[in-house]
Tab-separated table of C-alpha atoms in Angstrom:
chain	number	residue	atom	x	y	z
A	26	UNK	CA	125.520	7.583	-108.995
A	27	UNK	CA	122.036	6.829	-110.311
A	28	UNK	CA	120.521	7.689	-106.929
A	29	UNK	CA	122.268	11.085	-106.895
A	30	UNK	CA	121.135	11.749	-110.450
A	31	UNK	CA	117.518	10.950	-109.560
A	32	UNK	CA	117.789	13.138	-106.462
A	33	UNK	CA	119.066	16.043	-108.577
A	34	UNK	CA	116.213	15.615	-111.070
A	35	UNK	CA	113.627	15.548	-108.270
A	36	UNK	CA	115.125	18.673	-106.672
A	37	UNK	CA	115.184	20.491	-110.035
A	38	UNK	CA	111.548	19.537	-110.650
A	39	UNK	CA	110.571	20.789	-107.180
A	40	UNK	CA	112.307	24.139	-107.771
A	41	UNK	CA	110.433	24.585	-111.050
A	42	UNK	CA	107.137	23.915	-109.278
A	43	UNK	CA	108.070	26.381	-106.522
A	44	UNK	CA	108.768	28.978	-109.237
A	45	UNK	CA	105.318	28.317	-110.712
A	46	UNK	CA	103.757	28.670	-107.259
A	47	UNK	CA	105.406	32.070	-106.716
A	48	UNK	CA	104.304	33.203	-110.175
A	49	UNK	CA	100.751	32.132	-109.352
A	50	UNK	CA	100.916	34.269	-106.185
A	51	UNK	CA	101.920	37.253	-108.343
A	52	UNK	CA	99.117	36.353	-110.745
A	53	UNK	CA	96.544	36.328	-107.935
A	54	UNK	CA	97.910	39.602	-106.531
A	55	UNK	CA	97.454	41.254	-109.925
A	56	UNK	CA	93.950	39.818	-110.200
A	57	UNK	CA	93.026	41.263	-106.805
A	58	UNK	CA	94.510	44.645	-107.754
A	59	UNK	CA	92.560	44.600	-111.010
A	60	UNK	CA	89.310	43.876	-109.152
A	61	UNK	CA	89.839	46.648	-106.582
A	62	UNK	CA	90.900	49.284	-109.125
A	63	UNK	CA	87.993	48.370	-111.418
A	64	UNK	CA	85.537	48.792	-108.556
A	65	UNK	CA	86.689	52.396	-108.114
A	66	UNK	CA	87.295	53.438	-111.730
A	67	UNK	CA	84.510	51.628	-113.627
A	68	UNK	CA	81.589	51.953	-111.229
A	69	UNK	CA	78.197	53.387	-112.240
A	70	UNK	CA	79.294	56.918	-111.354
A	71	UNK	CA	81.960	57.064	-114.086
A	72	UNK	CA	80.944	54.353	-116.556
A	73	UNK	CA	78.814	56.406	-118.971
A	74	UNK	CA	80.422	59.839	-118.591
A	75	UNK	CA	82.425	61.438	-121.423
A	76	UNK	CA	86.161	60.904	-120.996
A	77	UNK	CA	87.046	64.596	-120.672
A	78	UNK	CA	84.616	64.963	-117.744
A	79	UNK	CA	86.123	62.139	-115.674
A	80	UNK	CA	88.438	63.324	-112.845
A	81	UNK	CA	92.177	63.008	-113.330
A	82	UNK	CA	92.665	60.498	-110.504
A	83	UNK	CA	90.003	58.162	-111.940
A	84	UNK	CA	91.690	58.289	-115.350
A	85	UNK	CA	95.021	57.459	-113.713
A	86	UNK	CA	93.446	54.419	-112.039
A	87	UNK	CA	92.046	53.243	-115.374
A	88	UNK	CA	95.434	53.485	-117.081
A	89	UNK	CA	97.221	51.751	-114.222
A	90	UNK	CA	94.582	49.055	-114.512
A	91	UNK	CA	95.545	48.530	-118.154
A	92	UNK	CA	99.070	47.714	-117.024
A	93	UNK	CA	97.782	45.415	-114.285
A	94	UNK	CA	95.702	43.480	-116.825
A	95	UNK	CA	98.610	43.316	-119.281
A	96	UNK	CA	101.001	42.034	-116.630
A	97	UNK	CA	98.402	39.530	-115.410
A	98	UNK	CA	98.274	38.020	-118.895
A	99	UNK	CA	102.082	38.285	-119.173
A	100	UNK	CA	102.639	36.314	-115.952
A	101	UNK	CA	100.026	33.788	-117.087
A	102	UNK	CA	101.926	33.251	-120.344
A	103	UNK	CA	105.158	32.716	-118.408
A	104	UNK	CA	103.400	30.092	-116.267
A	105	UNK	CA	102.095	28.324	-119.343
A	106	UNK	CA	105.513	28.488	-121.034
A	107	UNK	CA	107.180	26.852	-118.012
A	108	UNK	CA	104.516	24.151	-117.959
A	109	UNK	CA	105.042	23.595	-121.670
A	110	UNK	CA	108.851	23.754	-121.661
A	111	UNK	CA	109.311	21.269	-118.833
A	112	UNK	CA	106.386	19.090	-119.898
A	113	UNK	CA	104.675	19.581	-116.550
A	114	UNK	CA	100.988	18.866	-116.189
A	115	UNK	CA	100.638	17.414	-119.685
A	116	UNK	CA	97.262	15.919	-118.829
A	117	UNK	CA	95.926	19.406	-118.235
A	118	UNK	CA	97.790	21.230	-121.023
A	119	UNK	CA	94.608	22.811	-122.365
A	120	UNK	CA	93.688	23.981	-118.876
A	121	UNK	CA	97.138	25.447	-118.256
A	122	UNK	CA	96.987	27.282	-121.586
A	123	UNK	CA	94.037	29.235	-120.205
A	124	UNK	CA	95.701	29.809	-116.845
A	125	UNK	CA	94.726	33.493	-116.960
A	126	UNK	CA	91.086	32.510	-116.508
A	127	UNK	CA	89.620	32.286	-113.014
A	128	UNK	CA	88.777	28.569	-112.692
A	129	UNK	CA	92.047	27.252	-114.189
A	130	UNK	CA	93.949	29.613	-111.862
A	131	UNK	CA	92.225	28.040	-108.866
A	132	UNK	CA	93.121	24.573	-110.151
A	133	UNK	CA	96.783	25.484	-110.691
A	134	UNK	CA	96.946	27.139	-107.262
A	135	UNK	CA	95.720	23.976	-105.544
A	136	UNK	CA	98.080	21.889	-107.670
A	137	UNK	CA	101.281	23.821	-106.964
A	138	UNK	CA	100.923	25.637	-103.633
A	139	UNK	CA	101.788	22.409	-101.844
A	140	UNK	CA	105.394	22.917	-102.970
A	141	UNK	CA	105.686	26.253	-101.172
A	142	UNK	CA	107.851	26.229	-98.102
A	143	UNK	CA	110.532	28.486	-96.654
A	144	UNK	CA	113.328	26.013	-97.465
A	145	UNK	CA	112.121	25.466	-101.034
A	146	UNK	CA	111.955	29.215	-101.654
A	147	UNK	CA	115.472	29.674	-100.251
A	148	UNK	CA	116.725	26.851	-102.508
A	149	UNK	CA	115.057	28.513	-105.505
A	150	UNK	CA	116.709	31.872	-104.754
A	151	UNK	CA	120.091	30.190	-104.334
A	152	UNK	CA	119.590	28.349	-107.607
A	153	UNK	CA	118.550	31.466	-109.562
A	154	UNK	CA	121.020	33.957	-108.123
A	155	UNK	CA	123.864	31.579	-107.291
A	156	UNK	CA	126.696	30.839	-109.717
A	157	UNK	CA	125.699	29.190	-112.965
A	158	UNK	CA	126.954	25.611	-113.109
A	159	UNK	CA	127.656	25.814	-116.842
A	160	UNK	CA	129.317	29.199	-116.969
A	161	UNK	CA	131.866	29.151	-119.793
A	162	UNK	CA	133.958	31.898	-118.238
A	163	UNK	CA	133.968	33.212	-114.702
A	164	UNK	CA	133.560	36.983	-114.509
A	165	UNK	CA	135.870	38.220	-111.775
A	166	UNK	CA	134.977	41.185	-109.605
A	167	UNK	CA	138.268	42.839	-110.492
A	168	UNK	CA	137.529	42.642	-114.226
A	169	UNK	CA	136.936	45.791	-116.251
A	170	UNK	CA	133.353	44.876	-117.165
A	171	UNK	CA	132.430	44.352	-113.502
A	172	UNK	CA	134.014	47.651	-112.444
A	173	UNK	CA	132.171	49.351	-115.322
A	174	UNK	CA	128.877	47.827	-114.147
A	175	UNK	CA	129.478	49.173	-110.623
A	176	UNK	CA	130.208	52.670	-111.951
A	177	UNK	CA	127.117	52.650	-114.175
A	178	UNK	CA	124.972	51.279	-111.366
A	179	UNK	CA	126.184	54.083	-109.071
A	180	UNK	CA	125.120	56.671	-111.668
A	181	UNK	CA	121.846	54.980	-112.627
A	182	UNK	CA	120.668	54.465	-109.031
A	183	UNK	CA	120.802	58.228	-108.483
A	184	UNK	CA	119.751	59.630	-111.851
A	185	UNK	CA	116.946	57.284	-112.941
A	186	UNK	CA	114.750	57.477	-109.786
A	187	UNK	CA	115.416	61.229	-109.449
A	188	UNK	CA	114.193	61.932	-112.986
A	189	UNK	CA	111.319	59.453	-112.695
A	190	UNK	CA	109.806	60.540	-109.383
A	191	UNK	CA	109.935	64.297	-109.849
A	192	UNK	CA	107.701	66.196	-112.244
A	193	UNK	CA	108.466	69.871	-112.764
A	194	UNK	CA	105.365	72.145	-112.714
A	195	UNK	CA	106.517	73.405	-116.118
A	196	UNK	CA	106.345	69.929	-117.658
A	197	UNK	CA	102.699	69.094	-117.006
A	198	UNK	CA	100.529	67.304	-119.541
A	199	UNK	CA	98.330	69.648	-121.591
A	200	UNK	CA	94.704	68.513	-121.816
A	201	UNK	CA	92.708	70.085	-124.659
A	202	UNK	CA	88.972	70.068	-123.938
A	203	UNK	CA	86.337	69.804	-126.724
A	204	UNK	CA	85.026	73.114	-128.097
A	205	UNK	CA	87.441	75.043	-125.923
A	206	UNK	CA	90.495	76.951	-127.129
A	207	UNK	CA	92.104	76.805	-123.674
A	208	UNK	CA	93.705	73.812	-122.003
A	209	UNK	CA	94.319	72.517	-118.510
A	210	UNK	CA	97.544	71.112	-117.055
A	211	UNK	CA	97.958	67.765	-115.289
A	212	UNK	CA	101.152	67.328	-113.244
A	213	UNK	CA	100.584	63.847	-111.826
A	214	UNK	CA	103.390	61.282	-111.655
A	215	UNK	CA	101.743	58.626	-113.840
A	216	UNK	CA	100.813	60.561	-116.996
A	217	UNK	CA	103.956	62.704	-116.886
A	218	UNK	CA	106.557	60.094	-115.984
A	219	UNK	CA	105.949	56.486	-114.915
A	220	UNK	CA	103.840	55.460	-117.911
A	221	UNK	CA	106.564	56.249	-120.447
A	222	UNK	CA	108.525	53.456	-122.089
A	223	UNK	CA	111.685	55.518	-121.535
A	224	UNK	CA	111.288	55.454	-117.756
A	225	UNK	CA	110.366	51.772	-117.650
A	226	UNK	CA	113.277	50.768	-119.902
A	227	UNK	CA	115.752	52.755	-117.808
A	228	UNK	CA	114.470	51.034	-114.647
A	229	UNK	CA	114.875	47.664	-116.395
A	230	UNK	CA	118.517	48.515	-117.158
A	231	UNK	CA	118.976	49.537	-113.528
A	232	UNK	CA	117.522	46.192	-112.375
A	233	UNK	CA	119.822	44.216	-114.695
A	234	UNK	CA	122.864	46.094	-113.393
A	235	UNK	CA	121.741	45.504	-109.801
A	236	UNK	CA	121.628	41.727	-110.317
A	237	UNK	CA	124.949	41.806	-112.171
A	238	UNK	CA	126.655	43.780	-109.404
A	239	UNK	CA	125.346	41.333	-106.784
A	240	UNK	CA	126.576	38.291	-108.725
A	241	UNK	CA	127.911	38.629	-112.294
A	242	UNK	CA	127.933	34.833	-112.706
A	243	UNK	CA	124.370	34.251	-111.501
A	244	UNK	CA	122.303	31.474	-113.050
A	245	UNK	CA	119.726	34.251	-113.524
A	246	UNK	CA	121.847	35.454	-116.481
A	247	UNK	CA	121.814	32.111	-118.256
A	248	UNK	CA	121.376	32.891	-121.984
A	249	UNK	CA	121.322	36.571	-120.925
A	250	UNK	CA	117.835	37.000	-122.349
A	251	UNK	CA	116.906	39.700	-119.832
A	252	UNK	CA	120.113	41.572	-120.678
A	253	UNK	CA	119.261	41.385	-124.382
A	254	UNK	CA	115.687	42.548	-123.728
A	255	UNK	CA	116.924	45.544	-121.722
A	256	UNK	CA	119.451	46.423	-124.424
A	257	UNK	CA	116.895	46.221	-127.237
A	258	UNK	CA	114.418	48.357	-125.277
A	259	UNK	CA	116.946	51.066	-124.421
A	260	UNK	CA	118.189	51.191	-128.050
A	261	UNK	CA	114.618	51.792	-129.250
A	262	UNK	CA	114.233	54.524	-126.608
A	263	UNK	CA	117.376	56.237	-127.903
A	264	UNK	CA	116.486	55.887	-131.598
A	265	UNK	CA	112.841	56.946	-131.386
A	266	UNK	CA	113.472	59.912	-129.128
A	267	UNK	CA	116.571	61.315	-130.833
A	268	UNK	CA	115.519	60.576	-134.426
A	269	UNK	CA	111.777	61.329	-134.228
A	270	UNK	CA	110.650	63.160	-131.097
A	271	UNK	CA	113.617	65.494	-130.538
A	272	UNK	CA	113.642	66.868	-134.131
A	273	UNK	CA	109.902	67.548	-133.746
A	274	UNK	CA	110.549	69.466	-130.506
A	275	UNK	CA	113.228	71.506	-132.289
A	276	UNK	CA	111.047	72.277	-135.332
A	277	UNK	CA	108.029	73.279	-133.208
A	278	UNK	CA	110.365	75.235	-130.874
A	279	UNK	CA	109.087	73.393	-127.809
A	280	UNK	CA	112.718	72.983	-126.834
A	281	UNK	CA	112.881	76.751	-126.185
A	282	UNK	CA	110.629	76.297	-123.134
A	283	UNK	CA	112.584	73.421	-121.618
A	284	UNK	CA	113.712	73.600	-118.003
A	285	UNK	CA	116.539	71.767	-116.215
A	286	UNK	CA	114.545	68.529	-115.877
A	287	UNK	CA	113.975	68.346	-119.648
A	288	UNK	CA	117.664	68.803	-120.396
A	289	UNK	CA	118.719	66.275	-117.748
A	290	UNK	CA	116.192	63.784	-119.120
A	291	UNK	CA	117.612	64.256	-122.621
A	292	UNK	CA	121.191	63.941	-121.392
A	293	UNK	CA	120.726	60.859	-119.212
A	294	UNK	CA	117.526	58.946	-120.090
A	295	UNK	CA	117.895	59.335	-123.857
A	296	UNK	CA	121.630	59.661	-124.517
A	297	UNK	CA	124.049	58.704	-121.707
A	298	UNK	CA	122.107	55.765	-120.241
A	299	UNK	CA	121.353	54.075	-123.604
A	300	UNK	CA	124.891	54.536	-124.952
A	301	UNK	CA	126.617	53.460	-121.731
A	302	UNK	CA	124.362	50.398	-121.330
A	303	UNK	CA	124.980	49.324	-124.934
A	304	UNK	CA	128.739	49.711	-124.342
A	305	UNK	CA	128.390	47.538	-121.219
A	306	UNK	CA	126.461	44.952	-123.260
A	307	UNK	CA	129.053	44.914	-126.073
A	308	UNK	CA	132.005	44.532	-123.710
A	309	UNK	CA	130.290	41.793	-121.711
A	310	UNK	CA	129.190	39.818	-124.760
A	311	UNK	CA	132.450	40.040	-126.666
A	312	UNK	CA	134.719	39.020	-123.791
A	313	UNK	CA	132.313	36.663	-121.976
A	314	UNK	CA	130.271	35.169	-124.783
A	315	UNK	CA	127.286	32.908	-124.155
A	316	UNK	CA	125.337	31.147	-126.850
A	317	UNK	CA	121.568	31.562	-126.754
A	318	UNK	CA	120.569	27.989	-126.017
A	319	UNK	CA	116.792	28.312	-125.939
A	320	UNK	CA	114.720	27.742	-129.056
A	321	UNK	CA	114.490	30.652	-131.468
A	322	UNK	CA	110.703	30.792	-131.062
A	323	UNK	CA	111.001	31.153	-127.280
A	324	UNK	CA	113.753	33.745	-127.661
A	325	UNK	CA	111.742	35.794	-130.162
A	326	UNK	CA	108.605	35.719	-128.018
A	327	UNK	CA	110.599	36.625	-124.898
A	328	UNK	CA	112.165	39.713	-126.485
A	329	UNK	CA	108.822	40.928	-127.846
A	330	UNK	CA	106.594	40.334	-124.811
A	331	UNK	CA	107.331	43.622	-123.008
A	332	UNK	CA	107.085	45.780	-126.165
A	333	UNK	CA	103.832	44.011	-127.047
A	334	UNK	CA	102.368	44.725	-123.610
A	335	UNK	CA	103.421	48.350	-123.805
A	336	UNK	CA	102.145	48.974	-127.338
A	337	UNK	CA	98.793	47.414	-126.435
A	338	UNK	CA	98.670	49.823	-123.502
A	339	UNK	CA	99.492	52.735	-125.825
A	340	UNK	CA	96.702	51.731	-128.229
A	341	UNK	CA	94.073	51.255	-125.496
A	342	UNK	CA	94.921	54.277	-123.352
A	343	UNK	CA	92.971	56.930	-125.380
A	344	UNK	CA	89.849	54.767	-125.052
A	345	UNK	CA	89.909	54.600	-121.247
A	346	UNK	CA	91.257	58.101	-120.528
A	347	UNK	CA	91.361	61.499	-122.188
A	348	UNK	CA	95.092	61.212	-122.899
A	349	UNK	CA	97.519	59.564	-125.294
A	350	UNK	CA	100.877	58.340	-124.057
A	351	UNK	CA	102.826	59.741	-127.017
A	352	UNK	CA	100.477	62.427	-128.292
A	353	UNK	CA	99.083	62.130	-131.799
A	354	UNK	CA	101.333	59.156	-132.698
A	355	UNK	CA	99.480	56.793	-130.330
A	356	UNK	CA	96.057	58.449	-130.412
A	357	UNK	CA	93.560	56.314	-132.347
A	358	UNK	CA	90.439	57.803	-130.695
A	359	UNK	CA	88.874	60.670	-132.706
A	360	UNK	CA	87.074	61.846	-129.556
A	361	UNK	CA	90.348	62.613	-127.764
A	362	UNK	CA	92.303	65.781	-128.547
A	363	UNK	CA	96.084	65.788	-128.285
A	364	UNK	CA	98.999	67.894	-129.524
A	365	UNK	CA	97.612	71.320	-130.330
A	366	UNK	CA	93.957	70.266	-130.387
A	367	UNK	CA	94.324	67.513	-133.017
A	368	UNK	CA	91.886	64.574	-132.747
A	369	UNK	CA	93.003	60.966	-132.909
A	370	UNK	CA	92.929	58.969	-136.124
A	371	UNK	CA	93.039	55.226	-136.783
A	372	UNK	CA	95.732	55.875	-139.416
A	373	UNK	CA	98.129	56.522	-136.528
A	374	UNK	CA	98.350	52.759	-136.063
A	375	UNK	CA	101.075	52.994	-138.723
A	376	UNK	CA	103.420	54.641	-136.216
A	377	UNK	CA	102.829	51.862	-133.700
A	378	UNK	CA	103.378	49.145	-136.324
A	379	UNK	CA	106.639	50.783	-137.430
A	380	UNK	CA	107.912	50.913	-133.833
A	381	UNK	CA	106.953	47.268	-133.382
A	382	UNK	CA	108.871	46.341	-136.537
A	383	UNK	CA	111.953	48.039	-135.076
A	384	UNK	CA	111.674	45.758	-132.044
A	385	UNK	CA	111.295	42.711	-134.306
A	386	UNK	CA	114.304	43.663	-136.410
A	387	UNK	CA	116.519	44.327	-133.401
A	388	UNK	CA	115.474	41.016	-131.848
A	389	UNK	CA	116.478	39.147	-135.006
A	390	UNK	CA	119.752	41.071	-135.321
A	391	UNK	CA	120.731	40.338	-131.718
A	392	UNK	CA	119.948	36.649	-132.092
A	393	UNK	CA	121.841	36.012	-135.298
A	394	UNK	CA	124.833	38.214	-134.432
A	395	UNK	CA	125.103	36.597	-131.004
A	396	UNK	CA	125.024	33.032	-132.302
A	397	UNK	CA	127.189	33.786	-135.337
A	398	UNK	CA	129.883	35.337	-133.136
A	399	UNK	CA	129.597	32.384	-130.766
A	400	UNK	CA	130.085	29.875	-133.585
A	401	UNK	CA	133.032	31.871	-134.950
A	402	UNK	CA	134.614	32.045	-131.506
A	403	UNK	CA	134.214	28.286	-131.015
A	404	UNK	CA	135.996	27.660	-134.347
A	405	UNK	CA	138.811	30.037	-133.423
A	406	UNK	CA	139.306	28.279	-130.090
A	407	UNK	CA	139.627	24.951	-131.886
């Protein structure tokens, strides 16, 4: 019995170290991407030129690079959190804390790459996406919530990529040049689609549904943190767009110039997808309830990491390109003109702080409602 227990502990420890090794590979890949993109977008040719004179493709590279840097730090924080949570590498805790730096990354790579092997990776995948050993209730494939997830996945897999990877010529980004009453139009995929929090949140919901359809009882859904993160993000998308942006489009009569893509985006990305995903979340978490077992601090940080990365991107974008992801609301650079030739202003940070507070509030609400319902359910069962 003791031997089997020790064997299980050793295997679990090995799988954790394999997970760290794979995360380090992602970390190094992002670092390489950052170096290559920087070489093209921040070389001497473009370094000291005014933002509005830099070519569109170079500005796209700079903004993509912001995301690469943000995700590099994000992955590094995950690595450190795993090291901290499982008390791995305690002797080098300070070093692991700065795992996003070059030298510590080399050290961690040497330390953990020895655990990489085909069999270990297969075991890790089976462990993460296989059935959870402590599942309180088994979700059957004939259940209503599973059938609902399949239906939603079938809709999402068609609608979300279609709306994300096509930009209508009528929906290009207007660029207002200094001392010029006219504007130019950019119709690239990044500035007009992929950079938006709406698109990224919808893809996150699609990913969650994909994993759920493959195995609704997967260990991957333990504590359902990713599900909660996706739900919080898509709720914010729905609230901000329909309560703030859409009324502005109606008042300024921009809605009069909308084409089919705009209306489909409103119908699916901002109304149907958020509402249907929230319904899926409610049904799943009322019938198949799971208590959030991780510490509140870890839960709170987990739910705020993606919004934090995105809002940092939104703040920095006007300083590396002549654009602002959400027009005047995220434009803090007075040298960049957005929305009818209006320059940026540092006071606009208020909008970003308010959005961030919405994320914080929703995170707290989800945590306390989830655990309160779980406690109430446990009492009822007794």
